[in-house]
Short mmCIF file of C-alpha atoms in Angstrom, two decimals:
data_model
loop_
_atom_site.label_atom_id
_atom_site.label_comp_id
_atom_site.label_asym_id
_atom_site.label_seq_id
_atom_site.Cartn_x
_atom_site.Cartn_y
_atom_site.Cartn_z
CA MET A 40 21.13 69.27 28.78
CA THR A 41 20.09 68.78 25.13
CA ALA A 42 16.39 69.24 24.31
CA HIS A 43 14.52 66.70 22.18
CA ALA A 44 10.89 66.04 21.18
CA TRP A 45 10.13 64.64 24.64
CA MET A 46 11.91 67.53 26.36
CA PRO A 47 11.07 70.79 24.53
CA GLN A 48 12.23 74.19 25.72
CA SER A 49 10.07 77.31 25.93
CA PRO A 50 11.45 80.71 24.89
CA CYS A 51 9.47 82.31 27.73
CA GLY A 52 11.41 83.61 30.70
CA VAL A 53 10.89 85.68 33.83
CA GLY A 54 10.84 88.79 31.65
CA CYS A 55 7.39 87.64 30.45
CA LEU A 56 5.89 87.99 33.93
CA GLN A 57 3.44 90.82 34.53
CA ASP A 58 3.30 92.91 37.68
CA GLU A 59 -0.09 92.69 39.37
CA SER A 60 -1.68 94.16 42.48
CA ALA A 61 -0.60 92.29 45.62
CA VAL A 62 -2.38 91.55 48.87
CA ALA A 63 -0.85 92.53 52.21
CA PRO A 64 2.10 90.43 53.51
CA LEU A 65 -0.05 89.09 56.35
CA ARG A 66 -2.66 87.84 53.85
CA GLN A 67 0.13 86.17 51.85
CA ALA A 68 1.43 84.43 54.96
CA LEU A 69 -2.06 83.23 55.89
CA ARG A 70 -2.48 81.76 52.41
CA VAL A 71 0.75 79.80 52.75
CA VAL A 72 -0.36 78.49 56.13
CA ALA A 73 -3.76 77.52 54.68
CA LEU A 74 -2.04 75.67 51.83
CA VAL A 75 0.16 73.73 54.23
CA VAL A 76 -2.90 72.78 56.30
CA VAL A 77 -4.73 71.53 53.22
CA VAL A 78 -1.73 69.45 52.11
CA LEU A 79 -1.26 67.95 55.58
CA ALA A 80 -4.99 67.19 55.77
CA ALA A 81 -4.93 65.38 52.43
CA PRO A 82 -5.83 61.88 53.74
CA LEU A 83 -8.92 63.24 55.50
CA CYS A 84 -9.90 65.56 52.63
CA LEU A 85 -9.63 62.83 50.05
CA LEU A 86 -12.33 60.87 51.88
CA GLY A 87 -14.73 63.50 50.56
CA GLY A 88 -13.49 63.17 46.98
CA ARG A 89 -10.39 64.34 45.14
CA ARG A 90 -12.19 67.17 43.33
CA TRP A 91 -13.13 68.78 46.65
CA TRP A 92 -9.54 68.62 47.90
CA PHE A 93 -8.02 70.27 44.83
CA ARG A 94 -10.62 73.01 45.00
CA ALA A 95 -9.54 73.54 48.61
CA VAL A 96 -5.94 73.98 47.39
CA LEU A 97 -7.03 76.73 45.00
CA LYS A 98 -9.05 78.44 47.68
CA ALA A 99 -6.10 78.31 50.07
CA VAL A 100 -3.87 80.28 47.68
CA GLY A 101 -6.61 82.82 47.01
CA ALA A 102 -7.65 81.64 43.55
CA LYS A 103 -11.27 81.46 42.41
CA LEU A 104 -12.23 78.66 40.04
CA ARG A 105 -14.61 79.33 37.16
CA ILE A 106 -15.73 76.36 35.05
CA ILE A 107 -17.18 76.96 31.59
CA GLY A 108 -18.90 73.88 30.22
CA GLU A 109 -19.41 70.50 31.86
CA ALA A 110 -17.51 67.24 31.61
CA GLU A 111 -19.99 64.42 31.17
CA LYS A 112 -19.15 61.27 33.07
CA HIS A 113 -16.84 59.01 31.15
CA GLY A 114 -14.52 56.10 31.90
CA GLY A 115 -11.00 56.22 30.53
CA VAL A 116 -10.22 59.59 28.95
CA LEU A 117 -7.03 61.48 28.07
CA VAL A 118 -7.36 65.02 29.43
CA VAL A 119 -5.10 67.59 27.74
CA GLY A 120 -4.66 71.33 28.10
CA ASN A 121 -2.34 74.32 27.79
CA HIS A 122 0.48 74.58 30.32
CA THR A 123 1.55 77.80 32.04
CA SER A 124 1.56 77.27 35.80
CA TRP A 125 2.21 74.78 38.57
CA MET A 126 -1.48 75.31 39.34
CA ASP A 127 -2.58 73.74 36.04
CA ILE A 128 -2.62 70.23 37.50
CA VAL A 129 -4.55 71.51 40.52
CA ALA A 130 -7.16 73.24 38.33
CA VAL A 131 -7.54 70.19 36.07
CA ASN A 132 -8.15 67.91 39.05
CA ALA A 133 -10.62 70.41 40.50
CA VAL A 134 -12.70 69.87 37.35
CA GLN A 135 -11.79 66.37 36.13
CA PRO A 136 -9.96 64.19 38.68
CA ALA A 137 -7.16 62.49 36.76
CA ARG A 138 -3.81 60.85 37.15
CA ALA A 139 -1.18 63.12 35.65
CA LEU A 140 1.97 62.67 33.61
CA ALA A 141 4.77 64.85 35.01
CA LYS A 142 8.54 65.18 34.86
CA GLY A 143 10.38 63.27 37.56
CA GLU A 144 11.70 66.43 39.24
CA VAL A 145 8.17 67.32 40.35
CA ARG A 146 8.25 64.42 42.80
CA ASP A 147 10.79 66.28 44.95
CA TRP A 148 9.21 69.75 44.85
CA PRO A 149 7.94 71.09 48.19
CA VAL A 150 4.14 71.07 48.49
CA ILE A 151 3.42 70.34 44.83
CA GLY A 152 5.37 67.07 45.03
CA ALA A 153 3.02 65.89 47.75
CA LEU A 154 0.04 67.01 45.68
CA ALA A 155 1.33 65.11 42.64
CA LYS A 156 1.95 61.90 44.56
CA ARG A 157 -1.48 62.08 46.21
CA ALA A 158 -3.03 62.38 42.74
CA GLY A 159 -1.37 59.17 41.52
CA THR A 160 0.94 60.98 39.09
CA VAL A 161 2.93 58.97 36.55
CA PHE A 162 6.48 60.38 36.63
CA VAL A 163 8.82 60.28 33.65
CA ASP A 164 12.51 61.01 33.17
CA ARG A 165 12.29 63.43 30.24
CA ALA A 166 16.04 63.36 29.69
CA LYS A 167 15.78 59.72 28.57
CA LEU A 168 14.07 59.53 25.19
CA SER A 169 14.28 55.75 25.45
CA ALA A 170 11.75 55.90 28.31
CA LEU A 171 9.01 57.23 26.02
CA PRO A 172 7.51 53.92 24.72
CA ALA A 173 7.27 52.46 28.22
CA THR A 174 5.66 55.64 29.52
CA VAL A 175 3.08 55.65 26.71
CA GLU A 176 2.26 52.01 27.45
CA GLU A 177 1.88 52.77 31.17
CA LEU A 178 -0.53 55.61 30.36
CA ALA A 179 -2.49 53.34 28.01
CA GLY A 180 -2.79 50.76 30.77
CA VAL A 181 -4.18 53.35 33.18
CA LEU A 182 -6.67 54.50 30.54
CA ARG A 183 -7.76 50.91 29.80
CA GLY A 184 -8.48 50.54 33.51
CA GLY A 185 -11.11 53.26 33.21
CA ALA A 186 -9.19 56.15 34.78
CA ALA A 187 -8.68 59.65 33.44
CA VAL A 188 -5.10 60.70 32.68
CA SER A 189 -4.07 64.35 32.33
CA VAL A 190 -1.19 65.44 30.09
CA PHE A 191 0.13 68.85 29.08
CA PRO A 192 1.28 68.11 25.53
CA GLU A 193 3.35 71.28 25.09
CA GLY A 194 5.90 69.47 27.23
CA THR A 195 6.89 72.52 29.26
CA THR A 196 5.37 75.71 30.66
CA TRP A 197 4.79 78.83 28.56
CA CYS A 198 3.85 82.35 29.64
CA GLY A 199 0.35 82.37 28.15
CA ARG A 200 0.99 85.13 25.64
CA GLU A 201 2.97 82.55 23.72
CA SER A 202 2.35 78.84 23.62
CA GLY A 203 3.83 75.73 22.05
CA HIS A 204 2.56 73.07 19.68
CA TYR A 205 1.15 69.88 21.17
CA LYS A 206 3.58 66.97 21.02
CA PRO A 207 1.84 63.84 19.69
CA ALA A 208 3.47 61.10 21.79
CA ALA A 209 0.96 60.97 24.67
CA PHE A 210 -1.98 60.86 22.25
CA GLN A 211 -0.81 57.39 21.19
CA ALA A 212 -1.89 56.18 24.63
CA ALA A 213 -5.49 57.24 23.89
CA ILE A 214 -5.41 55.44 20.54
CA ASP A 215 -3.91 52.27 22.04
CA ALA A 216 -6.48 52.26 24.85
CA GLY A 217 -9.41 53.16 22.55
CA VAL A 218 -10.48 56.14 24.66
CA PRO A 219 -11.39 59.74 23.70
CA VAL A 220 -9.47 62.94 24.34
CA ARG A 221 -10.89 65.72 26.52
CA PRO A 222 -9.35 69.16 25.78
CA LEU A 223 -9.40 71.78 28.53
CA ALA A 224 -8.47 75.43 27.96
CA LEU A 225 -7.02 77.13 31.05
CA ARG A 226 -6.83 80.89 31.51
CA PHE A 227 -5.43 82.82 34.47
CA VAL A 228 -7.19 86.14 34.96
CA VAL A 229 -6.70 89.15 37.24
CA GLY A 230 -9.18 92.02 37.11
CA GLY A 231 -10.99 90.46 34.15
CA LYS A 232 -7.84 90.38 31.99
CA PRO A 233 -5.45 87.51 31.24
CA THR A 234 -2.25 87.56 33.27
CA THR A 235 1.17 85.94 32.97
CA ALA A 236 1.91 86.50 36.67
CA THR A 237 1.10 82.88 37.54
CA ALA A 238 3.43 81.39 34.93
CA PHE A 239 6.22 79.09 36.10
CA LEU A 240 9.10 79.92 33.78
CA GLY A 241 12.80 79.60 33.14
CA GLU A 242 15.14 78.68 35.97
CA GLU A 243 13.07 80.04 38.86
CA THR A 244 12.28 77.74 41.75
CA PHE A 245 8.85 76.42 42.67
CA LEU A 246 8.95 78.40 45.92
CA ALA A 247 9.48 81.63 43.96
CA ALA A 248 6.48 80.84 41.77
CA LEU A 249 4.39 79.95 44.82
CA GLN A 250 5.32 83.20 46.56
CA ARG A 251 4.27 85.21 43.51
CA THR A 252 0.97 83.32 43.26
CA VAL A 253 -0.12 83.77 46.88
CA ALA A 254 0.60 87.48 46.59
CA LEU A 255 -1.89 88.04 43.76
CA ARG A 256 -5.07 89.98 44.40
CA GLY A 257 -8.22 88.79 42.61
CA LEU A 258 -6.80 85.75 40.81
CA GLU A 259 -9.35 83.72 38.87
CA ILE A 260 -8.72 80.49 36.98
CA GLU A 261 -11.03 79.76 34.06
CA VAL A 262 -11.29 76.16 32.89
CA HIS A 263 -13.11 75.74 29.59
CA VAL A 264 -14.37 72.15 29.22
CA LEU A 265 -14.37 71.35 25.50
CA PRO A 266 -16.11 68.52 23.58
CA LEU A 267 -14.61 65.05 23.56
CA ILE A 268 -12.53 64.05 20.54
CA ASP A 269 -12.95 60.43 19.42
CA SER A 270 -9.58 58.72 18.95
CA GLY A 271 -11.01 56.12 16.57
CA GLY A 272 -9.53 56.32 13.07
CA GLN A 273 -7.08 59.01 14.18
CA THR A 274 -3.31 59.19 14.20
CA ARG A 275 -1.52 60.60 17.19
CA ARG A 276 -0.54 63.64 15.13
CA SER A 277 -4.08 64.34 13.97
CA LEU A 278 -5.35 64.02 17.55
CA ALA A 279 -2.68 66.44 18.76
CA VAL A 280 -3.59 68.98 16.06
CA ARG A 281 -7.33 68.77 16.77
CA ALA A 282 -6.86 69.14 20.53
CA GLU A 283 -4.44 72.06 20.13
CA GLU A 284 -6.76 73.86 17.71
CA SER A 285 -9.76 73.52 20.04
CA VAL A 286 -7.80 74.94 23.00
CA ARG A 287 -6.17 77.66 20.90
CA THR A 288 -9.52 78.87 19.58
CA VAL A 289 -10.83 79.43 23.11
CA ALA A 290 -7.65 81.21 24.21
CA GLU A 291 -7.55 83.50 21.18
CA ASP A 292 -11.22 84.42 21.40
CA ARG A 293 -11.16 85.15 25.12
CA ASP A 294 -7.85 87.03 25.11
CA ARG A 295 -8.82 89.12 22.09
CA ALA A 296 -12.09 90.07 23.76
CA ALA A 297 -10.36 90.96 27.04
CA SER A 298 -7.35 92.89 25.79
CA GLY A 299 -7.69 93.51 22.10
CA CYS A 300 -4.46 91.55 21.57
CA THR A 301 -4.01 88.30 19.69
CA PRO A 302 -1.77 85.77 21.47
CA HIS A 303 1.17 84.34 19.54
CA TRP A 304 1.40 80.58 19.08
CA SER A 305 4.83 79.54 17.88
#
């Protein structure tokens, strides 16, 4: 299938994945069971608020959530961040409940498909470039209605050591709706150091990525809540650049401090 601006391809593959310390097989099995219970209990859990439910998902798979900064209450807002893992959408909703934009295939994934549908995800057929204007208009309508919408503008997952440029299309929805952009910088950490073990890459299945995630010992997800960016007087390209730069600065500073290495942004 040919890639285009709405369907970019990452050079990252399973060779980018780090080996990390694993918990015992019994602990892994218990985490899977806990995740299934949380998903099945979604209608009841959501009565207590969507943020609580997504935090329960993270806890079920053994991941600790660390939030740096605070998202002030706001109506419609376009939430954007870096994209490495299937857990990104879970972590974003644990901090800022939002309807997400996702590729249509996600709808049929086990477990995560149910999570996405429960979150009111807007699905798009990325293979059809002609679907882009209608999708942007749908997002703008959701934003005008006062809801938050989350988008991962890189368009695909990366390993974390490398990352892609933010595609500008979705930022047009924020301009059309007259709402700000909220950048979030996500980092996956094991033992105080960034890890690629949670990345969802290449041709692997969701179940393979899930199995690797529940096996991790000491996984922590950091979500850096960054200042709002006003969309007024901006172009979609300038908004994309500003959001990418704010997220990249956090990632470079934190990763350099933790490992002495500077991540590569292609």
